[in-house]
PDB file of C-alpha atoms in Angstrom:
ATOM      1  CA  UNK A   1     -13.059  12.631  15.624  1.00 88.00           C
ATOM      2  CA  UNK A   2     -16.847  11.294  14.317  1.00 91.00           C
ATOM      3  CA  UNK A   3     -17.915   8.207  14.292  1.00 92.00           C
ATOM      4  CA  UNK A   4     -20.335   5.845  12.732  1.00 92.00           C
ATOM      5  CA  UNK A   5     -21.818   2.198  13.666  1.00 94.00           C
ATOM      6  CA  UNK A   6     -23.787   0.413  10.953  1.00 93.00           C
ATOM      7  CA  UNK A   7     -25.223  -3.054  11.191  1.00 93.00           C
ATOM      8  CA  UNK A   8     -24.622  -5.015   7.452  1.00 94.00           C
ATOM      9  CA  UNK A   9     -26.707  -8.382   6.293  1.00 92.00           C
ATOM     10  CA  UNK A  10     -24.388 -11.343   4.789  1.00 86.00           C
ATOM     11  CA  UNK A  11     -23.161 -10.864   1.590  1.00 87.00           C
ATOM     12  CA  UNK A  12     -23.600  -7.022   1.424  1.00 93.00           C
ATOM     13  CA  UNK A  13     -20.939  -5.174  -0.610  1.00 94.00           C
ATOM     14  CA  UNK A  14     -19.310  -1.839   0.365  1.00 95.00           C
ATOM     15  CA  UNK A  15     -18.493  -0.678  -3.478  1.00 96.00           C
ATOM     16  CA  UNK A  16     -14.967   1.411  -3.644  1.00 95.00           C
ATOM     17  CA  UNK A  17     -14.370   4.670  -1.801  1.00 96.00           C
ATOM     18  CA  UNK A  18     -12.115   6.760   0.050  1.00 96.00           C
ATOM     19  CA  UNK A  19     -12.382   9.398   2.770  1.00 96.00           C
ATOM     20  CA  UNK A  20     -11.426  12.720   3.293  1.00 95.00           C
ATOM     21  CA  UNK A  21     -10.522  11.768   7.309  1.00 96.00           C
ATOM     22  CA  UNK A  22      -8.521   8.862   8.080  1.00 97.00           C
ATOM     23  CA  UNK A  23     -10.598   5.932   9.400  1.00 97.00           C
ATOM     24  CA  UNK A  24     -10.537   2.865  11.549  1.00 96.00           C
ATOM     25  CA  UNK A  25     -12.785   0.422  11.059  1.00 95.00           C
ATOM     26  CA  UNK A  26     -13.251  -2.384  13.227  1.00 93.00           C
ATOM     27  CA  UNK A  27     -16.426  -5.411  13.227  1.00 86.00           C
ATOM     28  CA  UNK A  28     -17.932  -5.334  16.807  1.00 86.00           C
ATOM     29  CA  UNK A  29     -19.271  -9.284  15.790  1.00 84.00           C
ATOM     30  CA  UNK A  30     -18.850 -10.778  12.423  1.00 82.00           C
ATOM     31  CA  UNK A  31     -16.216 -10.892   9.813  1.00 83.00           C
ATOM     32  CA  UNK A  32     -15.227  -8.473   6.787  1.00 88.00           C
ATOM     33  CA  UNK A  33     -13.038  -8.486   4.209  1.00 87.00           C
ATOM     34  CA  UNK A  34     -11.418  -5.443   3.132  1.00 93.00           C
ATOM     35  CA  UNK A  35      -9.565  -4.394  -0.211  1.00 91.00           C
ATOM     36  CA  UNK A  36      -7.227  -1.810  -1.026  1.00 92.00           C
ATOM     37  CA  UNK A  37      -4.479  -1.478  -3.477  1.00 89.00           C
ATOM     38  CA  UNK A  38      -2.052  -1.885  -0.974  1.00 87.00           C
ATOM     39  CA  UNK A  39      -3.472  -5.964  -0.162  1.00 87.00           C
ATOM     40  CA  UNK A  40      -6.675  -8.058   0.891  1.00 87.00           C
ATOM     41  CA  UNK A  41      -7.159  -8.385   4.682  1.00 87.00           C
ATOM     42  CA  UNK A  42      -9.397 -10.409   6.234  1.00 81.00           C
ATOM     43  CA  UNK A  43     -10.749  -8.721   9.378  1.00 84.00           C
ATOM     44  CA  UNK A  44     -12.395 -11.024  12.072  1.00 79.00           C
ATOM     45  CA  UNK A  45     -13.743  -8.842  15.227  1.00 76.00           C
ATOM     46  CA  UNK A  46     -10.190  -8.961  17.102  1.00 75.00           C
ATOM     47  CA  UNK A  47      -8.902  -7.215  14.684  1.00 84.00           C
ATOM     48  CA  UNK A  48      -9.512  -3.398  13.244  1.00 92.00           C
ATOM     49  CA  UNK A  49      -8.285  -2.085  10.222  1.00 95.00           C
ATOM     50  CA  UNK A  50      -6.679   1.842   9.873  1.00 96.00           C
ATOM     51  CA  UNK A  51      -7.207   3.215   6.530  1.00 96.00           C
ATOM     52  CA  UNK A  52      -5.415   6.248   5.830  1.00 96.00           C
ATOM     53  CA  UNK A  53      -6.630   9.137   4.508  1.00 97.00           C
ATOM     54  CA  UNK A  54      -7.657   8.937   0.906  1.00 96.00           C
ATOM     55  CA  UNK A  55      -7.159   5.092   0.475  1.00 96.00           C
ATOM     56  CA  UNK A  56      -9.593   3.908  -1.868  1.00 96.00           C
ATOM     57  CA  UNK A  57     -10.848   0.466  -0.205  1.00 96.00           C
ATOM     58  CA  UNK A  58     -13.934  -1.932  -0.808  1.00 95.00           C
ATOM     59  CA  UNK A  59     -15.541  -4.209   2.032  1.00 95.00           C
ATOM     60  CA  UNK A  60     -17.088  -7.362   1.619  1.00 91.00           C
ATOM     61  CA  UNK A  61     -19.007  -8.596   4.808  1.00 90.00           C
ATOM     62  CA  UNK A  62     -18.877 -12.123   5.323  1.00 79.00           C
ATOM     63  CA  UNK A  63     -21.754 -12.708   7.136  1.00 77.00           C
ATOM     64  CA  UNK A  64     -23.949 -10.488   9.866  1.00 85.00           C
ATOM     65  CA  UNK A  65     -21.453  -7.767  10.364  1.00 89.00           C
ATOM     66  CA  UNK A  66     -21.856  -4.872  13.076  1.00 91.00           C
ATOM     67  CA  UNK A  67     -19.339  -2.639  11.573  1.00 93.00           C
ATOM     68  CA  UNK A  68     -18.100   0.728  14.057  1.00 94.00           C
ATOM     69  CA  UNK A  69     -15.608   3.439  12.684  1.00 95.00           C
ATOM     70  CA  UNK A  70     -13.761   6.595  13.867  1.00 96.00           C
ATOM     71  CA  UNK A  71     -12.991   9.074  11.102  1.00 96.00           C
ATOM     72  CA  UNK A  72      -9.728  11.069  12.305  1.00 96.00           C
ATOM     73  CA  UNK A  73      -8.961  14.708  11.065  1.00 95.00           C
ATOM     74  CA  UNK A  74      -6.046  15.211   9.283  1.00 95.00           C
ATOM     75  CA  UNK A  75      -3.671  16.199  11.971  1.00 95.00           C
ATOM     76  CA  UNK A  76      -5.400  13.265  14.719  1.00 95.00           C
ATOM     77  CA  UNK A  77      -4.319  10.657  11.938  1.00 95.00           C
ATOM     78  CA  UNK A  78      -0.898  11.650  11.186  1.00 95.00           C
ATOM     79  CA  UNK A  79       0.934   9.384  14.071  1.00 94.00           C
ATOM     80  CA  UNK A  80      -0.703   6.171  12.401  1.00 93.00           C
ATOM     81  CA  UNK A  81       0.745   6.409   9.030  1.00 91.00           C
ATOM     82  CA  UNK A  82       0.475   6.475   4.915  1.00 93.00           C
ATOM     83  CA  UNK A  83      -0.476   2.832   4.874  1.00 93.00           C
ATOM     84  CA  UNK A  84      -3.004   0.692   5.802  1.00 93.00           C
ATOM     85  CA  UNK A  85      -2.089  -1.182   9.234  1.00 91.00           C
ATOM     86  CA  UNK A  86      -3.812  -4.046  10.688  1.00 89.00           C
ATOM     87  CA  UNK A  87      -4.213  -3.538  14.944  1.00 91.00           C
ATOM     88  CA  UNK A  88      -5.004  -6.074  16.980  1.00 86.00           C
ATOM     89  CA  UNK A  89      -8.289  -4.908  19.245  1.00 88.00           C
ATOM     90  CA  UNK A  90      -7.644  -5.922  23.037  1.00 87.00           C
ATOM     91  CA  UNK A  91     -10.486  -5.641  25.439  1.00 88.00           C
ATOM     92  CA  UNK A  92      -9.712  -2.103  26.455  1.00 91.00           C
ATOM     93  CA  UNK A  93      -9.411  -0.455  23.103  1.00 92.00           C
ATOM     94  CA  UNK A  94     -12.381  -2.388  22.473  1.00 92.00           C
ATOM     95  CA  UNK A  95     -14.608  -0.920  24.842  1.00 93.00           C
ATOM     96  CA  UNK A  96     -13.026   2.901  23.843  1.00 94.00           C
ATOM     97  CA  UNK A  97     -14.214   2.323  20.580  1.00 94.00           C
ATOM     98  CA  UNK A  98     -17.655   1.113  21.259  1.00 93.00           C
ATOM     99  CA  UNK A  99     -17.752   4.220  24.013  1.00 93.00           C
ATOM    100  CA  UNK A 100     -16.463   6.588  21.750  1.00 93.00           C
ATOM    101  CA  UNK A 101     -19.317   4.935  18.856  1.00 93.00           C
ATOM    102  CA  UNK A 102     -21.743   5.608  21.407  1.00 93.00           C
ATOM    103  CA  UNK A 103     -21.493   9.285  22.483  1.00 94.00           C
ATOM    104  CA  UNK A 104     -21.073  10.387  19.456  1.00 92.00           C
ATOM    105  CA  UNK A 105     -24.422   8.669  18.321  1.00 90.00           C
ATOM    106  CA  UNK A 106     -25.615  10.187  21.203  1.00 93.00           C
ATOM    107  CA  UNK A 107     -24.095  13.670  21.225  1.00 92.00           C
ATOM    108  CA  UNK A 108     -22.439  13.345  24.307  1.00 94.00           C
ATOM    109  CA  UNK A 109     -19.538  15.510  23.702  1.00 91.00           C
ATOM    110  CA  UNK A 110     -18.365  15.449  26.969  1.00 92.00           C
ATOM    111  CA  UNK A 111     -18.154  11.670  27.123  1.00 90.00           C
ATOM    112  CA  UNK A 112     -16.133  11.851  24.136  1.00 89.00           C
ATOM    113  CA  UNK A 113     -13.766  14.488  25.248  1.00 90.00           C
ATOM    114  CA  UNK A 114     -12.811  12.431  28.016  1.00 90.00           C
ATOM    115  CA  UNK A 115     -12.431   9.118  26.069  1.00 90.00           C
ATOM    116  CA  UNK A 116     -10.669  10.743  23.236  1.00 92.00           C
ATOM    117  CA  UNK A 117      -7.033  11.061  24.773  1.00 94.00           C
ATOM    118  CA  UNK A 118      -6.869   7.686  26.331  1.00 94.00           C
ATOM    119  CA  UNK A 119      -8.865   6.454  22.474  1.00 94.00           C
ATOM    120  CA  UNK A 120      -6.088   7.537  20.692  1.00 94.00           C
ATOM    121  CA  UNK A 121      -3.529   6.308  23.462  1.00 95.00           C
ATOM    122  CA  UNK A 122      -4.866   2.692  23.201  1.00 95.00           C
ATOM    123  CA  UNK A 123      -4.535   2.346  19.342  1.00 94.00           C
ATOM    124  CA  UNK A 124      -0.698   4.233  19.189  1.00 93.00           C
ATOM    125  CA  UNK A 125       0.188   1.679  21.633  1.00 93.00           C
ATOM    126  CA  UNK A 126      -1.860  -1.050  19.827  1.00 92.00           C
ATOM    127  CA  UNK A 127      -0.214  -4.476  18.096  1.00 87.00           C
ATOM    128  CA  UNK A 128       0.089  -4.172  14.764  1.00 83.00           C
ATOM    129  CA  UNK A 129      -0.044  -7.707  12.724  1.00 73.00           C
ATOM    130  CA  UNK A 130       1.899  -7.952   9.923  1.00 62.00           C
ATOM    131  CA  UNK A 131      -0.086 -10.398   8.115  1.00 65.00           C
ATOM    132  CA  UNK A 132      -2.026  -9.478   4.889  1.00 77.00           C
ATOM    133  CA  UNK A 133      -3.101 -10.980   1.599  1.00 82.00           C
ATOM    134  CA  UNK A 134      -0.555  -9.140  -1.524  1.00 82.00           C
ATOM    135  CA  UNK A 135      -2.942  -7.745  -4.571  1.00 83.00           C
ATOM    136  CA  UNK A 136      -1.246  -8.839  -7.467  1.00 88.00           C
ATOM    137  CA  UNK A 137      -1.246  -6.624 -10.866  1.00 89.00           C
ATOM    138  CA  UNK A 138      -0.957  -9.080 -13.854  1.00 94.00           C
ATOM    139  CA  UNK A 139      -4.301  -9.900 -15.118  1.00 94.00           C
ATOM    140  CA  UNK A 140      -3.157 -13.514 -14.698  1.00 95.00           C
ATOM    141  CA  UNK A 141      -2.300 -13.865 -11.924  1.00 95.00           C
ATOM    142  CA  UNK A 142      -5.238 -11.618 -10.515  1.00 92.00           C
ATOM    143  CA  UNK A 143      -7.829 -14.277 -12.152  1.00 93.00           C
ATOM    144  CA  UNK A 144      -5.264 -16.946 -10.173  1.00 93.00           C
ATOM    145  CA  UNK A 145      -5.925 -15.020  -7.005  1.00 91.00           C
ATOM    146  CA  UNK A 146      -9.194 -14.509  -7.040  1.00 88.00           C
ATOM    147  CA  UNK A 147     -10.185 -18.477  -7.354  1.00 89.00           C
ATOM    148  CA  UNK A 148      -8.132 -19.126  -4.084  1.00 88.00           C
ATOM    149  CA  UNK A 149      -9.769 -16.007  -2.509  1.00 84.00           C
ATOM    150  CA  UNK A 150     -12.827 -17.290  -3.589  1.00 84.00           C
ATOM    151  CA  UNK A 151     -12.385 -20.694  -2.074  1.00 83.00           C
ATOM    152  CA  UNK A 152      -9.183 -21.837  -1.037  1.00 77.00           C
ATOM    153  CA  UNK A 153      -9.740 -25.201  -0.001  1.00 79.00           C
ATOM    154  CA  UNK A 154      -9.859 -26.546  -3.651  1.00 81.00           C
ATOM    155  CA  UNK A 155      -7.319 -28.976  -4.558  1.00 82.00           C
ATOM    156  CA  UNK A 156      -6.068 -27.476  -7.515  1.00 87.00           C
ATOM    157  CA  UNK A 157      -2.253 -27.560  -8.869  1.00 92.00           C
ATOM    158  CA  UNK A 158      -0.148 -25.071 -10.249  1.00 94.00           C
ATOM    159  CA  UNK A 159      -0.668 -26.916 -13.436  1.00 95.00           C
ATOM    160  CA  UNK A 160      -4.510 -26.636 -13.020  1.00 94.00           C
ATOM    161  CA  UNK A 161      -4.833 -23.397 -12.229  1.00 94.00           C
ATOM    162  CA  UNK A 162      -2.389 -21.813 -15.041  1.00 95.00           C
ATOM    163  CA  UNK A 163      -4.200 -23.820 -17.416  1.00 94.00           C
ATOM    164  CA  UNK A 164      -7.641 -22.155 -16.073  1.00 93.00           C
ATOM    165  CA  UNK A 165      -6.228 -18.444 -16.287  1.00 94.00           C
ATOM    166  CA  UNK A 166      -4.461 -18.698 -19.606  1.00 94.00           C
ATOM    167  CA  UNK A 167      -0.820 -19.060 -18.797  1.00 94.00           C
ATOM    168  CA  UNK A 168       1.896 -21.822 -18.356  1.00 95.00           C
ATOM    169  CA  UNK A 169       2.438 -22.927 -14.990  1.00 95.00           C
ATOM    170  CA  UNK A 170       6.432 -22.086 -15.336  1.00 95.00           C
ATOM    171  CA  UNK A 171       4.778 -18.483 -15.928  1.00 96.00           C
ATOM    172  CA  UNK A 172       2.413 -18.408 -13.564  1.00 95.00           C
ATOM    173  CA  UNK A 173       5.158 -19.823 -10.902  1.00 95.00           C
ATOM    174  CA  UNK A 174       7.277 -16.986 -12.128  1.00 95.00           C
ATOM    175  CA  UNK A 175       4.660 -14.356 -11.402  1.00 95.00           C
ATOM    176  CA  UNK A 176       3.930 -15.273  -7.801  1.00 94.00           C
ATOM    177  CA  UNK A 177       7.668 -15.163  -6.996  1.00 94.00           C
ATOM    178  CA  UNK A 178       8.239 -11.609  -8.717  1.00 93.00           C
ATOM    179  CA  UNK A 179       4.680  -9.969  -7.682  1.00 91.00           C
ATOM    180  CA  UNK A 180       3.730 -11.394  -4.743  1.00 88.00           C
ATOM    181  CA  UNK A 181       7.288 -12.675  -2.928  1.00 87.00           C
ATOM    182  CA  UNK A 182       5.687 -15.783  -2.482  1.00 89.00           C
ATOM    183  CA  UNK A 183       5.399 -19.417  -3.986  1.00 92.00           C
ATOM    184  CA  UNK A 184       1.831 -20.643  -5.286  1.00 93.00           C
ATOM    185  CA  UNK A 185       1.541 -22.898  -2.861  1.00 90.00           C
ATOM    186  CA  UNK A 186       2.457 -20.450  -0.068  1.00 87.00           C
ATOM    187  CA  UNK A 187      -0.446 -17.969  -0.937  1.00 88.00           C
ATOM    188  CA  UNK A 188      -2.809 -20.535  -0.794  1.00 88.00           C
ATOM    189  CA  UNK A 189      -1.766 -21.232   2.867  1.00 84.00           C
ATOM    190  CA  UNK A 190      -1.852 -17.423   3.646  1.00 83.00           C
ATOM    191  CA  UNK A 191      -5.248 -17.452   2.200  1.00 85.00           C
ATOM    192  CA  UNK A 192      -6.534 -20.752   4.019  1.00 85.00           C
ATOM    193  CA  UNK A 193      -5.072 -18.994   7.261  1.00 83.00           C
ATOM    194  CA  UNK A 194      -6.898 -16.103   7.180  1.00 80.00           C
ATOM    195  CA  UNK A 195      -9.949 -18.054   6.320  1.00 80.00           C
ATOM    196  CA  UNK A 196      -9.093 -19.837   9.393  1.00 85.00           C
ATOM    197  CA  UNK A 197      -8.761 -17.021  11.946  1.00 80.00           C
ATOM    198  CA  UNK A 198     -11.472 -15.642  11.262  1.00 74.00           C
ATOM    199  CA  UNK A 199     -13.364 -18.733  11.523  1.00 80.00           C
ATOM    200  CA  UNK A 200     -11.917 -19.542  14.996  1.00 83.00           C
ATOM    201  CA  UNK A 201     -12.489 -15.629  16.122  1.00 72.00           C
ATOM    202  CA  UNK A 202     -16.249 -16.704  15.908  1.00 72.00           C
ATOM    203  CA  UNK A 203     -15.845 -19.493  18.074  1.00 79.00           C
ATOM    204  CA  UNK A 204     -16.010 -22.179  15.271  1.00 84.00           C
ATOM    205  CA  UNK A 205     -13.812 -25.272  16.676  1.00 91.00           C
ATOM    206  CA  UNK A 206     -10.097 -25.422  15.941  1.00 91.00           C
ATOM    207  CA  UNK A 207     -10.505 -29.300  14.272  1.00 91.00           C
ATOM    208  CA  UNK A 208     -13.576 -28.128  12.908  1.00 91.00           C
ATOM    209  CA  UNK A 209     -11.362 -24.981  10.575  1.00 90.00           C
ATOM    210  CA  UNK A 210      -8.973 -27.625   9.958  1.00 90.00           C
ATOM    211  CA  UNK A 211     -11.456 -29.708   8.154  1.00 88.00           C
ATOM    212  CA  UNK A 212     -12.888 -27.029   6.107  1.00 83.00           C
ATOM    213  CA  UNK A 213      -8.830 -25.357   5.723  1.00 83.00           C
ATOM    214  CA  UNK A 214      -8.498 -28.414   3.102  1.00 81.00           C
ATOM    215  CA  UNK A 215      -6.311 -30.103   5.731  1.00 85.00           C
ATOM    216  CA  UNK A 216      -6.481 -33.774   6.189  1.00 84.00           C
ATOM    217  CA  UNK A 217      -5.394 -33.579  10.150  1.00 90.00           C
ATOM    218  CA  UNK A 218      -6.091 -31.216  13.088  1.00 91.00           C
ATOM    219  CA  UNK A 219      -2.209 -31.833  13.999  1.00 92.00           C
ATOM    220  CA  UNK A 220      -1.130 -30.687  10.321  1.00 90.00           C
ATOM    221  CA  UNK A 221      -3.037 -27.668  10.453  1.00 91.00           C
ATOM    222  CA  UNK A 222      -1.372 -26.437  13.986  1.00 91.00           C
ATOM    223  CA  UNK A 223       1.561 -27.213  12.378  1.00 90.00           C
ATOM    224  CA  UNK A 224       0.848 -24.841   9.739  1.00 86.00           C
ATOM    225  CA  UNK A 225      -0.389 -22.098  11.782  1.00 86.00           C
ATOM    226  CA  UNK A 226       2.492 -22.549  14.208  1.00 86.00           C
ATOM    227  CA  UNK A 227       4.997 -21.857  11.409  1.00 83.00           C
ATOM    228  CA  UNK A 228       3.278 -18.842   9.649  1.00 77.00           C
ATOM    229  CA  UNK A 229       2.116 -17.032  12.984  1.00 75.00           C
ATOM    230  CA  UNK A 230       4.661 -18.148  15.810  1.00 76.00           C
ATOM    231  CA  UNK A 231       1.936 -19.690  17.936  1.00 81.00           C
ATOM    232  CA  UNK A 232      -0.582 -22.308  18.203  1.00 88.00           C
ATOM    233  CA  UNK A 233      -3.854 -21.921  17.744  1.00 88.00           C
ATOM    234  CA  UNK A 234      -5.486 -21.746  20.758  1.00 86.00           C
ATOM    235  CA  UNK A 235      -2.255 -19.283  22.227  1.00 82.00           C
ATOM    236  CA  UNK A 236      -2.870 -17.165  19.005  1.00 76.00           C
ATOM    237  CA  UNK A 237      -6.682 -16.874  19.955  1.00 72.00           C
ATOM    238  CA  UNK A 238      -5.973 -16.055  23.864  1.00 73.00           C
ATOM    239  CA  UNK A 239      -3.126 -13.544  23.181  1.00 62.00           C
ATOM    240  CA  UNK A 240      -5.726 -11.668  20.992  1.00 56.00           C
ATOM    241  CA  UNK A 241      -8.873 -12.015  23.264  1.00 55.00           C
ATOM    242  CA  UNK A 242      -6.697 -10.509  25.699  1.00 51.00           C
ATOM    243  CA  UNK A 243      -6.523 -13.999  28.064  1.00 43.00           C
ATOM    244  CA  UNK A 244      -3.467 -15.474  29.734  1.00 38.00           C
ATOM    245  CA  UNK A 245      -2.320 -18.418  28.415  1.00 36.00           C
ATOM    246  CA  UNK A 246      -2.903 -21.754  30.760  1.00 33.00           C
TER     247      UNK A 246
END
């Protein structure tokens, strides 16, 4: 195992690559967003993100991100998997990786010896969340996509938005269902959710995310949220700090 911990401004852009190790990466503070032909997931800092080996993948930070990774030989990566998985980061595995980020910068091979077993341990026995963004093919419906990516709070119909990306809206309905599994105006609430978590996983208040979510009450929001993740907001945000719930 290396590893590496880099400190990106707002804005910066990690163009495509791949490695020849598989890799976790994981935002000590801040919020990225990662993307990979397999989907789009937006990573706030409870949250790290395993990239298998040779995955081509592009990161766009958010804001200030302080970005750590391990890079895992070939037979150390095997037990995590082909695919990109997204693992939820309690405070335990949290302070492995930041250890394990540490003595290698420091070349403290016996620090990392020790950590490595009980590393490894921590993120086989780590949550995995299910939840990620689909990357759609059709040129289309990629354009559609990218507007809500870009800014999913905008009021636009199905009507509106086929007519913007050069397709009927009976067409563009049709490609969401066959591509993507999902209607238009589900995506758009996957998108404004992940928007939203990541928001609230740097402390931004719940009615606060609402607002900005595009939703008109705090109480339709947690609705929302309840439905697509199985838990309110503020249990959703104490199961993945690693807090009991009151």
């Amino acid at each position: 195992m290396t590893a590496l911990a880099k400190d990106y401004p707002r804005g910066c852009h990690v163009p495509k690559h791949q490695h020849r190790r598989g890799q976790l990466i994981y935002a000590a503070s801040g919020v990225m967003q990662v993307t990979t032909r397999e989907g789009i997931w937006i990573v706030p800092p409870q949250r790290a993100l395993w990239i298998p080996i040779g995955m081509p993948h592009e990161i766009l930070m958010e804001g200030r991100v302080a970005v750590r990774m391990l890079y895992l030989d070939r037979a150390t990566s095997a037990p995590f998997g082909a695919h990109c998985r997204v693992l939820a980061v309690a405070p335990l595995l949290r302070e492995l990786v930041l250890a394990a980020v540490q003595a290698h910068g420091e070349r403290d091979a016996a620090t990392l010896q020790l950590a490595m077993p009980l590393l490894l341990h921590a993120l086989l026995k780590a949550d995995e969340a299910p939840f990620r963004i689909p990357v759609p093919s059709d040129p289309r419906l990629k354009k559609a996509c990218q507007r809500l990516l870009d800014d999913a709070t905008r009021p636009d119909t199905l009507e509106q938005l086929a007519a913007r990306v050069g397709a009927s809206s009976r067409t563009l309905a049709r490609l969401f269902e066959s591509e993507l599994r999902m209607s238009f105006v589900r995506r758009r609430q996957h998108v404004r959710l992940a928007r939203a978590i990541s928001q609230m996983s740097l402390g931004r208040p719940i009615k606060t995310v609402a607002r900005e979510a595009g939703y008109a009450s705090c109480s339709a929001f947690c609705s929302m949220f309840h439905r697509i993740i199985g838990a309110s907001p503020t249990a959703y945000l104490r199961q993945v700090e690693g807090r009991p719930a009151l």
